[in-house]
Short mmCIF file of C-alpha atoms and ligand atoms in Angstrom, two decimals:
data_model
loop_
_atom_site.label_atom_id
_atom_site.label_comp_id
_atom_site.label_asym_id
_atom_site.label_seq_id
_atom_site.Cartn_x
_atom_site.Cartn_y
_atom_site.Cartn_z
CA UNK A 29 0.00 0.00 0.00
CA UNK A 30 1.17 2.94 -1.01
CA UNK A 31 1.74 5.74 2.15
CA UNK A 32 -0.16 9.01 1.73
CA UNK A 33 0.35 12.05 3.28
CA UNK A 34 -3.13 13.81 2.24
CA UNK A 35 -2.15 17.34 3.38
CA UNK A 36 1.10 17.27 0.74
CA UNK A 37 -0.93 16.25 -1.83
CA UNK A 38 -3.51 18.64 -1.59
CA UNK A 39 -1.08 21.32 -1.48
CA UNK A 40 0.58 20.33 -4.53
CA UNK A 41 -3.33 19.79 -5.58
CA UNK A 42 -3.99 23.80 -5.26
CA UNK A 43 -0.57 25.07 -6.21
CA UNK A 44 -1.12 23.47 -9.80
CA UNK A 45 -5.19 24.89 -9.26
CA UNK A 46 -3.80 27.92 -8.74
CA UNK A 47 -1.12 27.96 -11.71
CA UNK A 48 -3.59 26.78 -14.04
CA UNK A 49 -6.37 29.67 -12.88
CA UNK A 50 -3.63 32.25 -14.17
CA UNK A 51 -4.17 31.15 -17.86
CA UNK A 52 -7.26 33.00 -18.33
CA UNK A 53 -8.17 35.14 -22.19
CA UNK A 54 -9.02 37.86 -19.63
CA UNK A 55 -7.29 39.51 -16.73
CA UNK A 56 -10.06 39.72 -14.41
CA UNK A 57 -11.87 36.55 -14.48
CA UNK A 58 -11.19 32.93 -15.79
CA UNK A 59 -11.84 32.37 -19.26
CA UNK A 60 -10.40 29.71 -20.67
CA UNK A 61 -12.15 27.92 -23.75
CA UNK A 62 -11.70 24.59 -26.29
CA UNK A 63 -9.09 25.67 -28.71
CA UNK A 64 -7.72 28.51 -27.73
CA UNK A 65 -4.40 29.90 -27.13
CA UNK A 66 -5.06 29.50 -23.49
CA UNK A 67 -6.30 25.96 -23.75
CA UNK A 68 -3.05 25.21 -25.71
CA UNK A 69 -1.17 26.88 -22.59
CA UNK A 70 -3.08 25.20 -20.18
CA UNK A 71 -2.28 21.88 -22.28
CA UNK A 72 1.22 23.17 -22.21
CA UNK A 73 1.79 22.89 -18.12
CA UNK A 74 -1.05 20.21 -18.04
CA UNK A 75 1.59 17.99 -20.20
CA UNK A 76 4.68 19.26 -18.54
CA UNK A 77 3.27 18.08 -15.01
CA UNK A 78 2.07 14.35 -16.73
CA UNK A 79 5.64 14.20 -18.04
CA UNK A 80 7.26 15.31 -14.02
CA UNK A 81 4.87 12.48 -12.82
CA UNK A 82 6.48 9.81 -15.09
CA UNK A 83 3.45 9.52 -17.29
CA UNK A 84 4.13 9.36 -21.48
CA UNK A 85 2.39 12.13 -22.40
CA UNK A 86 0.17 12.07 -26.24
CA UNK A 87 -2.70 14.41 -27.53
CA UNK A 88 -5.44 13.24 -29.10
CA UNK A 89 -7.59 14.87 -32.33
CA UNK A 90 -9.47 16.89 -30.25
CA UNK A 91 -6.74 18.28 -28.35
CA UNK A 92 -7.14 15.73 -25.34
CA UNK A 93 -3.96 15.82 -23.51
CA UNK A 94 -3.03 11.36 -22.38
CA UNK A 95 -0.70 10.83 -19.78
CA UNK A 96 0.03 7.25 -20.25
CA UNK A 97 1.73 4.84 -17.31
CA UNK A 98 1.82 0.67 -17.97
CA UNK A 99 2.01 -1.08 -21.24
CA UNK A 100 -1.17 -3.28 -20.31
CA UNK A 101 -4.05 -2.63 -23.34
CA UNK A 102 -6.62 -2.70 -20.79
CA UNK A 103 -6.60 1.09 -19.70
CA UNK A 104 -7.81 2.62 -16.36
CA UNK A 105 -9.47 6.11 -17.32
CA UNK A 106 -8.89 9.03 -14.99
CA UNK A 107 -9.83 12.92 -16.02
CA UNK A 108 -11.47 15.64 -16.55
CA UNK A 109 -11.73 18.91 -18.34
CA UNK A 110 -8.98 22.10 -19.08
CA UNK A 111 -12.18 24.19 -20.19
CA UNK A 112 -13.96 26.55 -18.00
CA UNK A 113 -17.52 28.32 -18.45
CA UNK A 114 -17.03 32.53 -18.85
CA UNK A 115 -15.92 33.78 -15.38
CA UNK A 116 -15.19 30.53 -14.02
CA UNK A 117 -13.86 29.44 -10.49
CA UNK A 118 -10.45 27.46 -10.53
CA UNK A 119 -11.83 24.00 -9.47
CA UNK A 120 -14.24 22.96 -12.04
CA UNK A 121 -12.70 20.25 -13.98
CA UNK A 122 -8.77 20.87 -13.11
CA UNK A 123 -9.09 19.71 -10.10
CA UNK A 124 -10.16 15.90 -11.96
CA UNK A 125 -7.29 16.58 -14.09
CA UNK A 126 -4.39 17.20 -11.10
CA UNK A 127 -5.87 14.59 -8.86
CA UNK A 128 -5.35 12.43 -11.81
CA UNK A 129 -1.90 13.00 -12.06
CA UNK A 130 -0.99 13.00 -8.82
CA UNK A 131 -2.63 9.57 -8.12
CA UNK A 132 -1.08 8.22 -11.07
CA UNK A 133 2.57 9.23 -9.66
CA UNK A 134 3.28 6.90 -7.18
CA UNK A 135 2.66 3.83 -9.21
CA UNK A 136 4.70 5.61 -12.49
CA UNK A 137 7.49 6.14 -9.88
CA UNK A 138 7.69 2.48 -8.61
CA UNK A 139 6.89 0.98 -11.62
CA UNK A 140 4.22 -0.80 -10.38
CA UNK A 141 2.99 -3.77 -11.54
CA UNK A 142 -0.82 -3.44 -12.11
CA UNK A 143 -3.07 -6.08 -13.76
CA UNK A 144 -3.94 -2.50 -16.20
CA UNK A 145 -2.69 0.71 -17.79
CA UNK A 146 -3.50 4.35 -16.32
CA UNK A 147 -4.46 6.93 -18.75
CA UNK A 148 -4.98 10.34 -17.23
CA UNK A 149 -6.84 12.46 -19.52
CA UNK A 150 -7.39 16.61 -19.89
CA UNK A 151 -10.30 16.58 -22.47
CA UNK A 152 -10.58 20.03 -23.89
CA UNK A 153 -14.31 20.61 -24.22
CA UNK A 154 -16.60 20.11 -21.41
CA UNK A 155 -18.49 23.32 -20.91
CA UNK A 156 -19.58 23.94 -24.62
CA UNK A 157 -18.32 27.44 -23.78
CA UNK A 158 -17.30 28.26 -27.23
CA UNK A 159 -19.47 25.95 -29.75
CA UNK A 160 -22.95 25.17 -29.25
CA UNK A 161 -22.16 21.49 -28.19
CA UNK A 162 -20.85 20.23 -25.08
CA UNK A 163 -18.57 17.25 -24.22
CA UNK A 164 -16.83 17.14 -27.78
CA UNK A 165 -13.70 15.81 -26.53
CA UNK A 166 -14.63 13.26 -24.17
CA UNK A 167 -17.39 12.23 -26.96
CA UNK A 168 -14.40 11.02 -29.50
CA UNK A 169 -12.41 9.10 -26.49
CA UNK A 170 -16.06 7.26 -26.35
CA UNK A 171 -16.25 6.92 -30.02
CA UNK A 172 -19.35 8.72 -29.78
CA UNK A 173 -18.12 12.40 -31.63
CA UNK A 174 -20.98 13.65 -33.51
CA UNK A 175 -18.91 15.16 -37.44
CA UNK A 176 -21.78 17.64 -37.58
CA UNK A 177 -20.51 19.01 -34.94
CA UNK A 178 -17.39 20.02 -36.70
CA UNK A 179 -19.44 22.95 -38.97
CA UNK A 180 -20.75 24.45 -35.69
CA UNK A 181 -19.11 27.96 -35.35
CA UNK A 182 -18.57 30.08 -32.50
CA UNK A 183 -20.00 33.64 -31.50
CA UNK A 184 -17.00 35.04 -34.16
CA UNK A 185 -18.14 32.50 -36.89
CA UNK A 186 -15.06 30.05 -36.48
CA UNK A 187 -15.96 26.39 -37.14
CA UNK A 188 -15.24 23.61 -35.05
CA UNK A 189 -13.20 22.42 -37.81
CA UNK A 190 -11.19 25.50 -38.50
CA UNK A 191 -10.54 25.87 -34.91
CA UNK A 192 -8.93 22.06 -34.83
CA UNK A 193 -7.10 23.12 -37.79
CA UNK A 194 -5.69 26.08 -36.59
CA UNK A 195 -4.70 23.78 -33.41
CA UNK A 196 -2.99 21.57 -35.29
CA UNK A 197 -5.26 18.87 -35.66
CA UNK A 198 -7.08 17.21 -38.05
CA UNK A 199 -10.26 16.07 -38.37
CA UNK A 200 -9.70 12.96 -40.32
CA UNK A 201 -7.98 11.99 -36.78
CA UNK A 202 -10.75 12.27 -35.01
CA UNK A 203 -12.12 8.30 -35.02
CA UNK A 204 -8.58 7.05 -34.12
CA UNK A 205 -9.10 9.19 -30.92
CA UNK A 206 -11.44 6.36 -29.46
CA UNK A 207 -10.66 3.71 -27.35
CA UNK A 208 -11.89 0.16 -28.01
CA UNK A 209 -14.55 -0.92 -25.71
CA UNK A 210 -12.32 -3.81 -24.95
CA UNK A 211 -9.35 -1.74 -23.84
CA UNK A 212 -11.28 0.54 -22.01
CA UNK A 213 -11.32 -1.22 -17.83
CA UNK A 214 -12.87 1.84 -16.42
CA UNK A 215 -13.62 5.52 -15.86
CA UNK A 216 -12.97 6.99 -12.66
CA UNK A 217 -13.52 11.33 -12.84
CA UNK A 218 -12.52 13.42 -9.94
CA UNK A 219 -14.86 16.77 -9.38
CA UNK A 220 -16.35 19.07 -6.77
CA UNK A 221 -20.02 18.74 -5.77
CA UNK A 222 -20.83 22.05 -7.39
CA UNK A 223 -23.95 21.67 -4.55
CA UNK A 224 -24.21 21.95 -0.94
CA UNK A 225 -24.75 18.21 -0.02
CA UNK A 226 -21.42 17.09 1.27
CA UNK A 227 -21.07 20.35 3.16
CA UNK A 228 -24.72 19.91 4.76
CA UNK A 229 -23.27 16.40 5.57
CA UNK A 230 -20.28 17.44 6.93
CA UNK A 231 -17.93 15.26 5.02
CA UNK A 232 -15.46 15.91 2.36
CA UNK A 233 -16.10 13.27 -0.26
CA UNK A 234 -19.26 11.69 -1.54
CA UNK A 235 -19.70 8.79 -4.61
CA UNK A 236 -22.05 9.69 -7.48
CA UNK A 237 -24.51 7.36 -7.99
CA UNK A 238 -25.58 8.98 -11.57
CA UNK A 239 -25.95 11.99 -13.79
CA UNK A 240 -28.33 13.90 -14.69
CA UNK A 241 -29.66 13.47 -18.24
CA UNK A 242 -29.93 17.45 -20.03
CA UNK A 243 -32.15 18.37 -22.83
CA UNK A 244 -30.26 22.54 -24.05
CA UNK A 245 -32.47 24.09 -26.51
CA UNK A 246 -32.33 27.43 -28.48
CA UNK A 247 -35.47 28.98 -28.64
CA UNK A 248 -36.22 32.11 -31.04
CA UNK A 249 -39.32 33.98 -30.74
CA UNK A 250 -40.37 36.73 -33.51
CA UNK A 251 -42.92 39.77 -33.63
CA UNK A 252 -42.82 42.97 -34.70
CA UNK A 253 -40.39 45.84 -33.96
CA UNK A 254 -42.07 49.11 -33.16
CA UNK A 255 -42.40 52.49 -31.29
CA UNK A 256 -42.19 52.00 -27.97
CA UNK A 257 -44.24 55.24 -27.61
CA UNK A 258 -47.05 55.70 -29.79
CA UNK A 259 -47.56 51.74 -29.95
CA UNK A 260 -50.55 50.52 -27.34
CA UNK A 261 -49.99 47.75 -25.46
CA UNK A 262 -52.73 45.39 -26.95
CA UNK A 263 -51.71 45.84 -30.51
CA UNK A 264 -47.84 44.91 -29.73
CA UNK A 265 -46.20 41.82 -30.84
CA UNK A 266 -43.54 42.00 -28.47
CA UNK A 267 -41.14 39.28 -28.89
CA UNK A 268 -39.22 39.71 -25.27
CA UNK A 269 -42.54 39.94 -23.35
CA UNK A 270 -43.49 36.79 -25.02
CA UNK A 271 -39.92 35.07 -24.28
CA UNK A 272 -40.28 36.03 -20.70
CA UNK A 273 -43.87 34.33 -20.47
CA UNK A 274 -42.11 30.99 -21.97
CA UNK A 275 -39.78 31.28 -19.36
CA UNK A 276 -42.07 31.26 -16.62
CA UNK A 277 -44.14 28.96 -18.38
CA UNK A 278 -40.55 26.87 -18.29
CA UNK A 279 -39.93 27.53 -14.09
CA UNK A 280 -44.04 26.72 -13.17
CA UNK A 281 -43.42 23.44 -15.24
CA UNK A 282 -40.45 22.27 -13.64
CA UNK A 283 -41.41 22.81 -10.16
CA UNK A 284 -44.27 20.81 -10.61
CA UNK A 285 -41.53 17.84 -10.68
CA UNK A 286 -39.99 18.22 -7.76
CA UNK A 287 -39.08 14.14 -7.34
CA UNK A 288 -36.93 14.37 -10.11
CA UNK A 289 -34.73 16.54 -9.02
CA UNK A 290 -36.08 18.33 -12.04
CA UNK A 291 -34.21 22.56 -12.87
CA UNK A 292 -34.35 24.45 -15.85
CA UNK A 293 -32.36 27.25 -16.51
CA UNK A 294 -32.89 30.38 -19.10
CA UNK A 295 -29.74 31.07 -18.99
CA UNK A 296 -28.74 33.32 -21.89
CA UNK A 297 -31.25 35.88 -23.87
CA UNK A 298 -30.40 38.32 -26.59
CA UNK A 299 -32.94 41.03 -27.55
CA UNK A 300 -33.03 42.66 -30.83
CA UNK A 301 -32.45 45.50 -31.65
CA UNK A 302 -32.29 46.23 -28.23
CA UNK A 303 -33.00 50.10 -28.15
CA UNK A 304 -35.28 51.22 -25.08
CA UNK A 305 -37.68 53.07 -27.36
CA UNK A 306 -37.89 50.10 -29.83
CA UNK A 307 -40.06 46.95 -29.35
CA UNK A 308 -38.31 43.82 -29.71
CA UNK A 309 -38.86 42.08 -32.76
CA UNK A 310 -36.79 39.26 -31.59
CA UNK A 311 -35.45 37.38 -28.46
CA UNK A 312 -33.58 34.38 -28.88
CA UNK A 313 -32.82 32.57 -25.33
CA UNK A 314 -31.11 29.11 -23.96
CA UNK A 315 -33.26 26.59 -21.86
CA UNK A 316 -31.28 24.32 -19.77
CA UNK A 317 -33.48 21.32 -19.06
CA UNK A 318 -32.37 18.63 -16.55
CA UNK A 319 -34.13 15.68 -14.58
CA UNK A 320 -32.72 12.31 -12.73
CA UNK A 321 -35.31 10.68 -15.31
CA UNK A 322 -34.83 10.77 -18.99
CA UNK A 323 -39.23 10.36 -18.93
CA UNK A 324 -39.40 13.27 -16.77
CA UNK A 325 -37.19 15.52 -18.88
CA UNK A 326 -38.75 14.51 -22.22
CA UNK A 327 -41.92 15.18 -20.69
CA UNK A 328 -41.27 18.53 -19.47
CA UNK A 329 -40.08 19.20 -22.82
CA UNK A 330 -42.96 18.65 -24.18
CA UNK A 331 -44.98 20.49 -22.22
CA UNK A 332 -42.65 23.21 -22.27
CA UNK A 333 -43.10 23.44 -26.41
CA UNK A 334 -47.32 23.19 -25.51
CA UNK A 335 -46.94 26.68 -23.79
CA UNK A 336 -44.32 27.95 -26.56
CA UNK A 337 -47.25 27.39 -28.74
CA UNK A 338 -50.36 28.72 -26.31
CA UNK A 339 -48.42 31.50 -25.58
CA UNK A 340 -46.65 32.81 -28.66
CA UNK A 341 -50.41 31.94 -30.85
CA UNK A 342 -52.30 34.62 -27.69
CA UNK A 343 -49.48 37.39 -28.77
CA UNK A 344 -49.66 37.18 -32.05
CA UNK A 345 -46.10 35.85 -32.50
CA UNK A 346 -44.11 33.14 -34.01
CA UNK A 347 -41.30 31.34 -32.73
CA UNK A 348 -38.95 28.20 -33.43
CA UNK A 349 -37.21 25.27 -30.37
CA UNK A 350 -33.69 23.93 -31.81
CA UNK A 351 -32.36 21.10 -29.47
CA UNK A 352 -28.84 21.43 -29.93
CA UNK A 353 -27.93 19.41 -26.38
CA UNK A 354 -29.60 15.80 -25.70
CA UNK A 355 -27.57 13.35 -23.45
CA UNK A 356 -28.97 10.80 -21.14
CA UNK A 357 -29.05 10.25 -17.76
CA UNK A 358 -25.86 7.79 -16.91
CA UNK A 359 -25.52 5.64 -13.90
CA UNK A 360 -22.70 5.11 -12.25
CA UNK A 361 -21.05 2.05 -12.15
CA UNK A 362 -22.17 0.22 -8.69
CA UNK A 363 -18.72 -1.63 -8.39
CA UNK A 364 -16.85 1.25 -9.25
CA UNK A 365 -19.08 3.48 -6.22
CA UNK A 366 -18.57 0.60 -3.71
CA UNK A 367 -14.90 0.33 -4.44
CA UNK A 368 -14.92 4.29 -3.82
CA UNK A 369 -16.90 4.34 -1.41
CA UNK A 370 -14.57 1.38 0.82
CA UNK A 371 -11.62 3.96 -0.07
CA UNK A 372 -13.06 6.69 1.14
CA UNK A 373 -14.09 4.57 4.34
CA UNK A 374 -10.60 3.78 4.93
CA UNK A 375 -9.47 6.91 4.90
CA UNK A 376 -12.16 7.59 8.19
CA UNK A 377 -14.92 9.12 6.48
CA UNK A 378 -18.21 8.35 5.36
CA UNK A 379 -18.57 7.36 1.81
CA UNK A 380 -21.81 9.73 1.50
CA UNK A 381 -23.69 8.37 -1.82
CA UNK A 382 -25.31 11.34 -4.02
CA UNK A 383 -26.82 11.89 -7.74
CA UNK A 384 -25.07 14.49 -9.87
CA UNK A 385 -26.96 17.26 -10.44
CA UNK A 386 -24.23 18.86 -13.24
CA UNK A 387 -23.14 17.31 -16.28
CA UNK A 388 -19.93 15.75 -16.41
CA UNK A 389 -17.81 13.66 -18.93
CA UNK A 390 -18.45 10.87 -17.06
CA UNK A 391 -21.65 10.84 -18.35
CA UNK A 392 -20.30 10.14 -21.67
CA UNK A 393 -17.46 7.96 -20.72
CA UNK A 394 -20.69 5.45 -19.47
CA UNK A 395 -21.50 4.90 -22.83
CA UNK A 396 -18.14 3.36 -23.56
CA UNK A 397 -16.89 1.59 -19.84
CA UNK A 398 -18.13 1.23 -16.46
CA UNK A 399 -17.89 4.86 -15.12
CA UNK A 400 -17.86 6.49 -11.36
CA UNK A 401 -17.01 10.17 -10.07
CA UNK A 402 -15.98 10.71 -6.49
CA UNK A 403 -17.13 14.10 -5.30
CA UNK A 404 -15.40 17.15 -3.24
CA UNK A 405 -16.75 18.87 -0.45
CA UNK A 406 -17.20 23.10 -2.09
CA UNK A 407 -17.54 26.02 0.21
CA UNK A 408 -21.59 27.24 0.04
CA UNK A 409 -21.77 24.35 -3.00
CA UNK A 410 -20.97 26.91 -5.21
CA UNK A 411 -19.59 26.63 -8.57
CA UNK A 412 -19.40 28.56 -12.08
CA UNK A 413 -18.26 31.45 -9.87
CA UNK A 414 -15.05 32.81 -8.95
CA UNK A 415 -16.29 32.19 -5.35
CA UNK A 416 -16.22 28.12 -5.80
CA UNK A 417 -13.82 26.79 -3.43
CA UNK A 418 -12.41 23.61 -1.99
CA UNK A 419 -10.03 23.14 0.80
CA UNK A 420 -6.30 21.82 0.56
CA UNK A 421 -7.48 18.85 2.97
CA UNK A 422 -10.55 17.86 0.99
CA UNK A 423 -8.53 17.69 -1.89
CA UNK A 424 -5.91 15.59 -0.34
CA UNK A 425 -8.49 13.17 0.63
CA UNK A 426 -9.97 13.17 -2.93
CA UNK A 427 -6.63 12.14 -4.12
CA UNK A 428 -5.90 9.78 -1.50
CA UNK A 429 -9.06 7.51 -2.15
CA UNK A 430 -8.32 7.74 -5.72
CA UNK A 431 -4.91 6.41 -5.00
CA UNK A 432 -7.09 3.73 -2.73
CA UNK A 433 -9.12 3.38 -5.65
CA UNK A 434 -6.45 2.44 -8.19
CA UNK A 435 -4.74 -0.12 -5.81
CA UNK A 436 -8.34 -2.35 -5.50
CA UNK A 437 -9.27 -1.68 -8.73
CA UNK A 438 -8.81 -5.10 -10.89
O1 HGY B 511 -23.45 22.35 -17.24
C1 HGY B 511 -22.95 21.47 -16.55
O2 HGY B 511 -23.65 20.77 -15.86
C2 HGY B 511 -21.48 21.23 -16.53
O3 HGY B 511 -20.87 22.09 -15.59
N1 HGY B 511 -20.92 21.45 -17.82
MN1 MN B 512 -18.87 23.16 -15.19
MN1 MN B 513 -17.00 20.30 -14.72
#
């Protein structure tokens, strides 16, 4: 067994946090999207650290970033993601990627024997931050990438493709980036809670017993552009006053399933022209749909398009729902949670079992192995926020059960 000293490791855990949060596209909050220069400098010290730890580091069509210890073709999967959402905190997804590392150390050091290969891997695209598709990276390591994916652009216009191009990749890469099913042992992703459970709980690591499925949709609404002064109210077609009944409509729908553990989010709305003394003609806005239930979610959709339709046929208005996000709800691997929980047990805490209410690319790594995530304690549960936080000690402790973890696993 190999000793651990969780305090060191979870300082080394936030030192490389905290060198990675520098490489931001702006100076005063953490920006850091698939394909950029920053991701590439992110990659940059991401690769320089696999390489310290003893790990043969390779990078994948997509841009994923493989540190590689054991010559075994069965592969134990460990990662996470280098992208960030726009004014990010520092944990989200590093943290998966350094605990990775620093778990796989000890047996690239001692050139362990294992009965598998690790592969610790920093996929590039979790967020869908910068194209309207999330999960891109971890999608081709699951032989799973979706090619139209590759003509989606990017608020500038940039393609997917371009982008790859102009990081040195190819597309006509992209299906040698999967694993074989047969290769593939496992999938083990590190990650705080991003929610207050473990805190409410009063322990610092919990096991994820699945993942919420997501439906993201684009919805555009259209009426008429007019004076906002000589225009009475009743003959308006007001596209943003019908937008913000549909997204009402959305919240009265999804509280009504509160078992599921049910949210939807509008998270992002543009208005145009958006002058005060013009009325909209147009509002285009996100809607984040996500349930423990793939039933649930489908059903809410549903219902949600029934009001889009009541609602935008009372106003006078017309309006269009693109799904441009569907992924299921994943379960995590029983074996892998028990053999994560008995590590975190060891370690003299309680192995505190919880659903995922975030995405992660776990969920997509399910499709292709047995997957599991072992949670992290965050200050107030709060994440996409410069305020997220978790402590040097939790993070030890994350790293020392994974290190647990990798010595069971068979
Ligand atoms: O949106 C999510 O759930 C994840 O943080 N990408
Ligand atoms: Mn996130
Ligand atoms: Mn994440």
């Amino acid at each position: 067994m190999t000793s651990l000293d969780p305090e060191a490791l979870g300082a080394r855990a936030y030192a490389m946090i905290s060198e990675l949060a520098a490489i931001s596209a702006e100076p005063n909050r953490l920006v850091r999207l698939f394909l950029t220069p920053e991701h590439r400098r992110a990659a940059d010290v991401v690769a320089r650290w696999m390489h310290e730890a003893g790990l043969a580091v390779s990078e994948d069509a997509l841009g994923t970033l493989r540190g590689r210890f054991g010559m075994s073709r069965r592969r134990l999967l460990i990662g996470s993601h280098l992208d960030s959402v726009i004014d990010a905190g520092k944990y989200d997804g590093p943290l998966g990627v350094i605990a990775g590392i620093l778990a796989a150390e000890p047996f690239a050091r001692a050139k362990a024997k294992l009965p598998f290969g690790i592969d610790v891997l920093a996929f590039g695209d979790e967020e869908g931050s910068r194209f309207p598709a999330t999960m891109a990276s971890s999608s081709a390591c699951a032989g799973v990438f979706d090619q139209s994916t590759l003509s989606l652009a990017d608020a500038t216009g940039v393609t997917l493709a371009s982008a790859l191009r102009a990081y040195g990749k190819s597309p006509h890469d992209i299906a040698a980036a999967a694993y074989r099913p047969q290769d593939a042992a496992a999938y083990v992703e590190v990650h705080i809670e991003q929610g207050p459970v473990l805190e409410s709980k009063g322990e610092p690591l919990g096991v994820v017993t699945g993942i919420v499925g997501q439906t993201r949709l684009l919805v555009t609404v259209n009426g008429e552009a007019g004076h906002a002064g000589t225009v009475p109210m009743h003959l308006r077609r007001d596209a943003y006053a019908g937008a913000a009944e549909m997204a009402l409509a959305l919240e009265k729908i999804v509280r009504a399933h509160r078992d599921d553990a049910m949210v939807g989010t509008v998270g992002r709305i543009e208005v145009k022209p958006g002058a005060v003394n013009i009325i909209p003609s147009q509002a285009v806005f996100t809607v984040d749909l996500r349930s423990l239930t793939d039933r649930t979610r489908k059903f809410a959709a549903e219902r949600f398009e029934d009001e889009a339709r009541r609602i935008t046929t009372q106003r006078g208005l017309t309006y269009t729902v693109e799904t441009f996000h569907e992924i299921a709800t994943a379960e995590c691997a029983p074996v892998l949670q028990d053999l994560l929980a008995q590590s975190i047990s060891e370690l003299g805490h309680n192995p505190i079992r919880l659903p995922s209410g975030a995405g992660h690319d776990a969920q997509v790594m399910a499709g292709l192995c047995p997957s599991a995530m072992l949670f992290v304690r965050c200050r107030g549960g709060i994440s996409h926020n410069p305020a997220e936080f978790a402590s040097v000690s939790d993070m030890g402790l994350a790293i020392a059960a994974l290190i647990r973890f990798i010595e069971r696993f068979q």
